[in-house]
């Protein structure tokens, strides 16, 4: 599905706030793709779709998680949208948007908390999401993280890991 078509469909499904955040992440991805030798449209697609799991509310995410045999713990019940929108979003990207690019799927899946083995692509989406978040936990560190990103992606990622 072409990027513009994904954007139009996503706008219909997400709240305006989440959609605007997704646009910011997409634009940021376009701005850094060349620096990291990534295909701009693929990286932008992952940036645009990274929060597509947020089309579901908490109850729907929990139900979908059960469909994928994701154990529902107290931690998940305390914050289902925060925890489940990445893994469920990966399936949304496949099912609703027709994404079959595994690198995009894995970047969506791991953009919230990261993973032990992240590709360059996944790391870029992880960082792009964090530094373009409205309710940003990293506000005081944004310039430092952007500076690290300009020099060393792994340094930027390590600055963001909780």
XYZ file of N, CA and C in Angstrom:
486
model
N 0.850 -1.170 0.000
C 0.000 0.000 0.000
C 0.903 1.242 0.000
N 0.672 2.178 -0.884
C 1.490 3.397 -0.931
C 1.374 4.216 0.368
N 2.423 4.926 0.678
C 2.504 5.691 1.924
C 1.320 6.647 2.083
N 0.945 7.361 1.037
C -0.166 8.315 1.133
C -1.481 7.606 1.451
N -1.683 6.444 0.892
C -2.905 5.675 1.156
C -2.914 5.182 2.604
N -1.755 4.748 3.093
C -1.638 4.329 4.497
C -1.980 5.508 5.405
N -1.444 6.665 5.071
C -1.678 7.857 5.879
C -3.167 8.211 5.933
N -3.829 8.164 4.797
C -5.256 8.481 4.742
C -6.065 7.508 5.580
N -5.787 6.230 5.440
C -6.517 5.200 6.193
C -6.229 5.319 7.690
N -4.979 5.567 8.041
C -4.593 5.691 9.444
C -5.299 6.878 10.094
N -5.430 7.956 9.357
C -6.101 9.143 9.891
C -7.558 8.842 10.250
N -8.179 7.961 9.495
C -9.564 7.570 9.777
C -9.669 6.733 11.053
N -8.598 6.035 11.408
C -8.653 5.060 12.494
C -8.122 5.561 13.835
N -7.194 6.519 13.810
C -6.558 6.987 15.040
C -7.163 8.295 15.530
N -6.976 8.569 16.797
C -7.361 9.881 17.329
C -6.462 10.935 16.686
N -6.910 12.185 16.619
C -6.073 13.236 16.024
C -4.703 13.373 16.702
N -4.653 13.236 18.020
C -3.384 13.377 18.737
C -2.391 12.276 18.349
N -2.863 11.052 18.331
C -1.972 9.934 17.979
C -1.592 10.007 16.509
N -2.541 10.379 15.660
C -2.237 10.511 14.240
C -1.177 11.592 14.017
N -1.308 12.738 14.675
C -0.307 13.804 14.517
C 1.061 13.352 15.002
N 1.092 12.620 16.098
C 2.359 12.058 16.578
C 2.958 11.128 15.518
N 2.122 10.297 14.920
C 2.587 9.372 13.883
C 3.155 10.128 12.684
N 2.517 11.231 12.318
C 3.042 12.073 11.225
C 4.403 12.657 11.591
N 4.558 13.093 12.839
C 5.845 13.646 13.282
C 6.937 12.588 13.213
N 6.613 11.387 13.641
C 7.597 10.309 13.599
C 7.938 9.984 12.150
N 6.937 9.938 11.284
C 7.175 9.684 9.851
C 8.128 10.743 9.279
N 7.859 12.015 9.549
C 8.703 13.101 9.025
C 10.126 13.012 9.575
N 10.245 12.683 10.849
C 11.567 12.521 11.441
C 12.316 11.383 10.755
N 11.602 10.292 10.508
C 12.210 9.145 9.813
C 12.704 9.549 8.426
N 11.911 10.327 7.722
C 12.341 10.798 6.401
C 13.609 11.639 6.510
N 13.710 12.410 7.593
C 14.871 13.299 7.742
C 16.158 12.562 8.110
N 16.046 11.370 8.719
C 17.260 10.644 9.134
C 17.566 9.424 8.272
N 16.677 9.074 7.386
C 16.855 7.838 6.597
C 18.166 7.832 5.826
N 18.469 8.908 5.153
C 19.678 8.959 4.327
C 20.939 8.819 5.187
N 20.949 9.475 6.333
C 22.107 9.429 7.235
C 22.443 7.992 7.626
N 21.412 7.166 7.760
C 21.615 5.785 8.182
C 21.445 4.777 7.048
N 21.490 5.274 5.822
C 21.411 4.425 4.615
C 20.180 3.522 4.601
N 19.042 4.076 5.012
C 17.776 3.351 4.973
C 16.951 3.876 3.806
N 16.102 3.020 3.281
C 15.173 3.456 2.253
C 14.141 4.364 2.908
N 14.079 5.632 2.493
C 13.199 6.590 3.167
C 11.742 6.144 3.248
N 11.187 5.591 2.187
C 9.771 5.228 2.219
C 9.508 4.076 3.194
N 10.412 3.120 3.269
C 10.231 2.005 4.218
C 10.315 2.498 5.659
N 11.314 3.323 5.933
C 11.463 3.847 7.290
C 10.277 4.742 7.641
N 9.829 5.567 6.697
C 8.671 6.435 6.921
C 7.410 5.608 7.153
N 7.272 4.507 6.441
C 6.113 3.626 6.634
C 6.102 3.074 8.051
N 7.240 2.618 8.522
C 7.327 2.113 9.896
C 7.038 3.230 10.897
N 7.564 4.405 10.641
C 7.303 5.541 11.526
C 5.837 5.912 11.566
N 5.214 5.916 10.414
C 3.792 6.262 10.336
C 2.933 5.216 11.049
N 3.268 3.959 10.898
C 2.444 2.873 11.447
C 2.829 2.422 12.856
N 3.874 2.993 13.439
C 4.366 2.443 14.700
C 3.302 2.387 15.804
N 2.344 3.297 15.803
C 1.298 3.297 16.829
C -0.047 2.803 16.309
N -0.048 2.072 15.209
C -1.327 1.618 14.626
C -2.087 0.678 15.554
N -1.429 0.073 16.506
C -2.119 -0.765 17.482
C -3.046 0.038 18.387
N -2.859 1.342 18.407
C -3.703 2.201 19.240
C -5.072 2.460 18.611
N -5.377 1.773 17.519
C -6.745 1.843 17.001
C -7.685 1.087 17.927
N -7.109 0.243 18.787
C -7.899 -0.541 19.724
C -7.860 0.078 21.112
N -8.955 -0.073 21.847
C -8.968 0.366 23.240
C -8.368 -0.740 24.114
N -8.306 -0.495 25.400
C -7.671 -1.434 26.325
C -8.272 -2.828 26.248
N -9.593 -2.909 26.303
C -10.252 -4.212 26.269
C -9.999 -4.959 24.976
N -10.033 -4.242 23.867
C -9.779 -4.868 22.569
C -8.340 -5.365 22.465
N -7.397 -4.584 23.009
C -5.996 -5.015 22.993
C -5.804 -6.276 23.823
N -6.451 -6.335 24.970
C -6.342 -7.523 25.808
C -6.930 -8.729 25.086
N -8.061 -8.549 24.459
C -8.679 -9.640 23.705
C -7.768 -10.112 22.575
N -7.189 -9.165 21.837
C -6.264 -9.531 20.756
C -5.029 -10.230 21.313
N -4.535 -9.767 22.461
C -3.366 -10.401 23.081
C -3.667 -11.854 23.411
N -4.844 -12.109 23.905
C -5.232 -13.488 24.218
C -5.255 -14.336 22.949
N -5.681 -13.738 21.828
C -5.670 -14.450 20.542
C -4.260 -14.876 20.140
N -3.257 -14.100 20.571
C -1.861 -14.384 20.229
C -1.129 -15.098 21.360
N -1.881 -15.577 22.335
C -1.299 -16.286 23.489
C -0.298 -15.432 24.258
N -0.533 -14.133 24.309
C 0.272 -13.245 25.145
C -0.333 -13.307 26.545
N 0.436 -13.761 27.540
C -0.112 -13.879 28.894
C -0.535 -12.517 29.435
N -1.714 -12.449 30.000
C -2.227 -11.202 30.559
C -1.863 -11.160 32.045
N -0.913 -10.314 32.369
C -0.428 -10.177 33.745
C -1.012 -8.916 34.374
N -0.785 -8.765 35.654
C -1.225 -7.547 36.356
C -0.576 -6.308 35.746
N 0.671 -6.425 35.358
C 1.376 -5.297 34.746
C 0.663 -4.875 33.467
N 0.297 -5.838 32.642
C -0.426 -5.533 31.403
C -1.781 -4.921 31.713
N -2.473 -5.459 32.700
C -3.789 -4.935 33.055
C -3.717 -3.496 33.562
N -2.587 -3.118 34.138
C -2.412 -1.750 34.620
C -2.220 -0.751 33.478
N -1.684 -1.199 32.350
C -1.404 -0.282 31.235
C -1.462 -1.024 29.900
N -2.601 -1.575 29.545
C -2.664 -2.406 28.337
C -2.296 -1.664 27.054
N -2.713 -0.426 26.918
C -2.399 0.305 25.681
C -0.901 0.531 25.578
N -0.285 0.973 26.669
C 1.160 1.232 26.653
C 1.961 -0.021 26.333
N 1.547 -1.146 26.857
C 2.320 -2.376 26.727
C 1.995 -3.167 25.462
N 0.729 -3.218 25.098
C 0.318 -4.116 24.017
C 0.239 -3.481 22.636
N 0.230 -2.156 22.531
C 0.003 -1.568 21.203
C 1.113 -1.890 20.207
N 2.331 -2.149 20.663
C 3.418 -2.515 19.741
C 3.239 -3.914 19.166
N 3.165 -4.922 20.030
C 2.993 -6.286 19.503
C 1.699 -6.461 18.697
N 0.613 -5.877 19.176
C -0.657 -5.992 18.443
C -0.591 -5.131 17.177
N 0.074 -4.000 17.252
C 0.234 -3.137 16.083
C 0.950 -3.833 14.938
N 1.872 -4.721 15.265
C 2.563 -5.477 14.217
C 1.563 -6.292 13.404
N 0.587 -6.901 14.084
C -0.415 -7.670 13.343
C -1.394 -6.751 12.617
N -1.693 -5.595 13.190
C -2.554 -4.610 12.524
C -1.906 -4.151 11.220
N -0.603 -3.913 11.273
C 0.113 -3.468 10.066
C -0.022 -4.510 8.954
N 0.047 -5.768 9.330
C -0.118 -6.858 8.341
C -1.553 -6.948 7.844
N -2.486 -7.036 8.794
C -3.883 -7.327 8.472
C -4.608 -6.167 7.795
N -4.453 -4.973 8.310
C -5.227 -3.831 7.817
C -4.482 -3.062 6.729
N -3.158 -2.986 6.854
C -2.383 -2.169 5.914
C -1.584 -2.987 4.906
N -1.656 -4.304 5.021
C -1.012 -5.174 4.044
C 0.506 -5.144 4.057
N 1.102 -4.814 5.192
C 2.559 -4.757 5.295
C 3.097 -6.180 5.447
N 4.000 -6.559 4.546
C 4.619 -7.886 4.656
C 6.135 -7.798 4.794
N 6.637 -6.592 4.988
C 8.061 -6.343 5.179
C 8.400 -6.638 6.642
N 9.118 -7.712 6.904
C 9.404 -8.136 8.267
C 10.164 -7.087 9.070
N 11.014 -6.337 8.437
C 11.761 -5.308 9.161
C 10.821 -4.217 9.686
N 9.836 -3.835 8.891
C 8.836 -2.855 9.340
C 8.005 -3.458 10.469
N 7.581 -4.697 10.304
C 6.769 -5.375 11.319
C 7.512 -5.448 12.651
N 8.773 -5.837 12.617
C 9.552 -5.956 13.862
C 9.803 -4.593 14.492
N 10.000 -3.561 13.690
C 10.194 -2.212 14.230
C 8.937 -1.750 14.967
N 7.770 -2.028 14.397
C 6.506 -1.684 15.061
C 6.375 -2.476 16.359
N 6.649 -3.747 16.299
C 6.510 -4.620 17.467
C 7.377 -4.158 18.637
N 8.593 -3.707 18.346
C 9.562 -3.407 19.414
C 9.758 -1.922 19.702
N 8.960 -1.050 19.099
C 9.246 0.379 19.236
C 9.037 0.936 20.637
N 8.256 0.278 21.466
C 7.960 0.828 22.785
C 9.046 0.534 23.811
N 9.450 -0.725 23.886
C 10.400 -1.130 24.926
C 11.738 -1.593 24.386
N 11.856 -1.683 23.073
C 13.078 -2.223 22.496
C 13.082 -3.739 22.589
N 14.203 -4.319 22.262
C 14.373 -5.772 22.309
C 15.865 -6.053 22.389
N 16.215 -7.253 22.780
C 17.637 -7.606 22.889
C 18.369 -7.455 21.562
N 17.782 -7.943 20.514
C 18.421 -7.901 19.202
C 17.606 -7.022 18.261
N 17.907 -5.740 18.237
C 17.204 -4.834 17.329
C 18.097 -4.526 16.131
N 17.463 -4.467 14.977
C 18.182 -4.063 13.767
C 18.355 -2.545 13.782
N 19.162 -2.060 12.893
C 19.331 -0.625 12.707
C 17.959 0.021 12.521
N 17.150 -0.584 11.692
C 15.809 -0.094 11.380
C 14.954 0.017 12.644
N 14.927 -1.031 13.451
C 14.156 -1.023 14.693
C 14.669 0.030 15.665
N 15.966 0.174 15.738
C 16.547 1.190 16.628
C 16.125 2.590 16.206
N 16.103 2.835 14.902
C 15.710 4.162 14.421
C 14.258 4.473 14.767
N 13.368 3.503 14.632
C 11.960 3.719 14.987
C 11.818 3.915 16.494
N 12.542 3.137 17.262
C 12.539 3.270 18.722
C 12.917 4.691 19.124
N 14.005 5.208 18.574
C 14.471 6.554 18.909
C 13.505 7.605 18.363
N 13.071 7.459 17.120
C 12.170 8.441 16.509
C 10.890 8.591 17.325
N 10.350 7.494 17.801
C 9.141 7.552 18.618
C 9.396 8.301 19.911
N 10.466 7.980 20.571
C 10.721 8.573 21.890
C 10.977 10.075 21.816
N 11.676 10.531 20.812
C 11.994 11.968 20.779
C 10.905 12.797 20.111
N 9.866 12.139 19.639
C 8.736 12.852 19.038
C 7.438 12.583 19.789
N 7.526 12.255 21.056
C 6.346 11.956 21.856
C 5.856 13.217 22.541
N 4.534 13.449 22.488
C 3.936 14.648 23.074
C 4.166 14.698 24.577
N 3.782 13.668 25.281
C 3.989 13.603 26.729
C 5.345 12.967 26.979
N 6.376 13.711 26.643
C 7.704 13.132 26.570
C 8.384 13.023 27.923
N 8.746 11.808 28.287
C 9.497 11.574 29.523
C 10.947 12.008 29.391
N 11.371 12.313 28.185
C 12.776 12.624 27.917
C 12.987 14.089 27.548
N 12.022 14.980 27.892
C 12.099 16.371 27.451
C 13.437 17.023 27.772
N 13.948 16.802 28.961
C 15.206 17.408 29.353
C 16.403 16.858 28.593
N 16.237 15.718 27.967
C 17.349 15.046 27.315
C 17.236 15.020 25.790
N 16.200 15.645 25.229
C 15.953 15.557 23.781
C 17.167 16.014 22.976
N 17.715 17.155 23.309
C 18.867 17.658 22.539
C 20.065 16.726 22.656
N 20.276 16.182 23.846
C 21.378 15.239 24.047
C 21.152 13.963 23.222
N 19.916 13.491 23.199
C 19.598 12.277 22.443
C 19.744 12.533 20.942
N 19.268 13.687 20.478
C 19.420 14.030 19.057
C 20.892 14.159 18.689
N 21.668 14.732 19.580
C 23.104 14.858 19.340
C 23.754 13.480 19.276
N 23.370 12.597 20.193
C 23.897 11.232 20.178
C 23.493 10.521 18.897
N 22.254 10.728 18.456
C 21.767 10.104 17.227
C 22.593 10.537 16.021
N 23.017 11.774 16.021
C 23.834 12.279 14.912
C 25.208 11.599 14.871
N 25.687 11.113 16.029
C 27.005 10.502 16.113
C 26.969 8.976 16.162
N 26.013 8.436 16.964
C 26.045 7.007 17.265
C 24.655 6.537 17.674
N 24.016 5.776 16.819
C 22.659 5.296 17.087
C 22.585 4.476 18.364
N 23.550 3.616 18.600
C 23.511 2.787 19.807
C 23.587 3.636 21.072
N 24.325 4.726 21.033
C 24.394 5.637 22.165
C 23.014 6.289 22.397
N 22.360 6.696 21.319
C 21.023 7.282 21.430
C 20.048 6.274 22.038
N 20.106 5.035 21.569
C 19.216 3.988 22.101
C 19.496 3.768 23.583
N 20.768 3.649 23.946
C 21.096 3.375 25.353
C 20.660 4.518 26.260
N 20.635 5.752 25.741
C 20.160 6.894 26.531
C 18.653 6.823 26.790
N 17.945 6.061 25.969
C 16.488 5.976 26.081
C 15.984 4.757 26.819
N 16.801 3.730 26.954
C 16.350 2.513 27.619
C 16.069 2.784 29.087
N 14.948 2.292 29.531
C 14.510 2.548 30.909
C 15.104 1.506 31.831
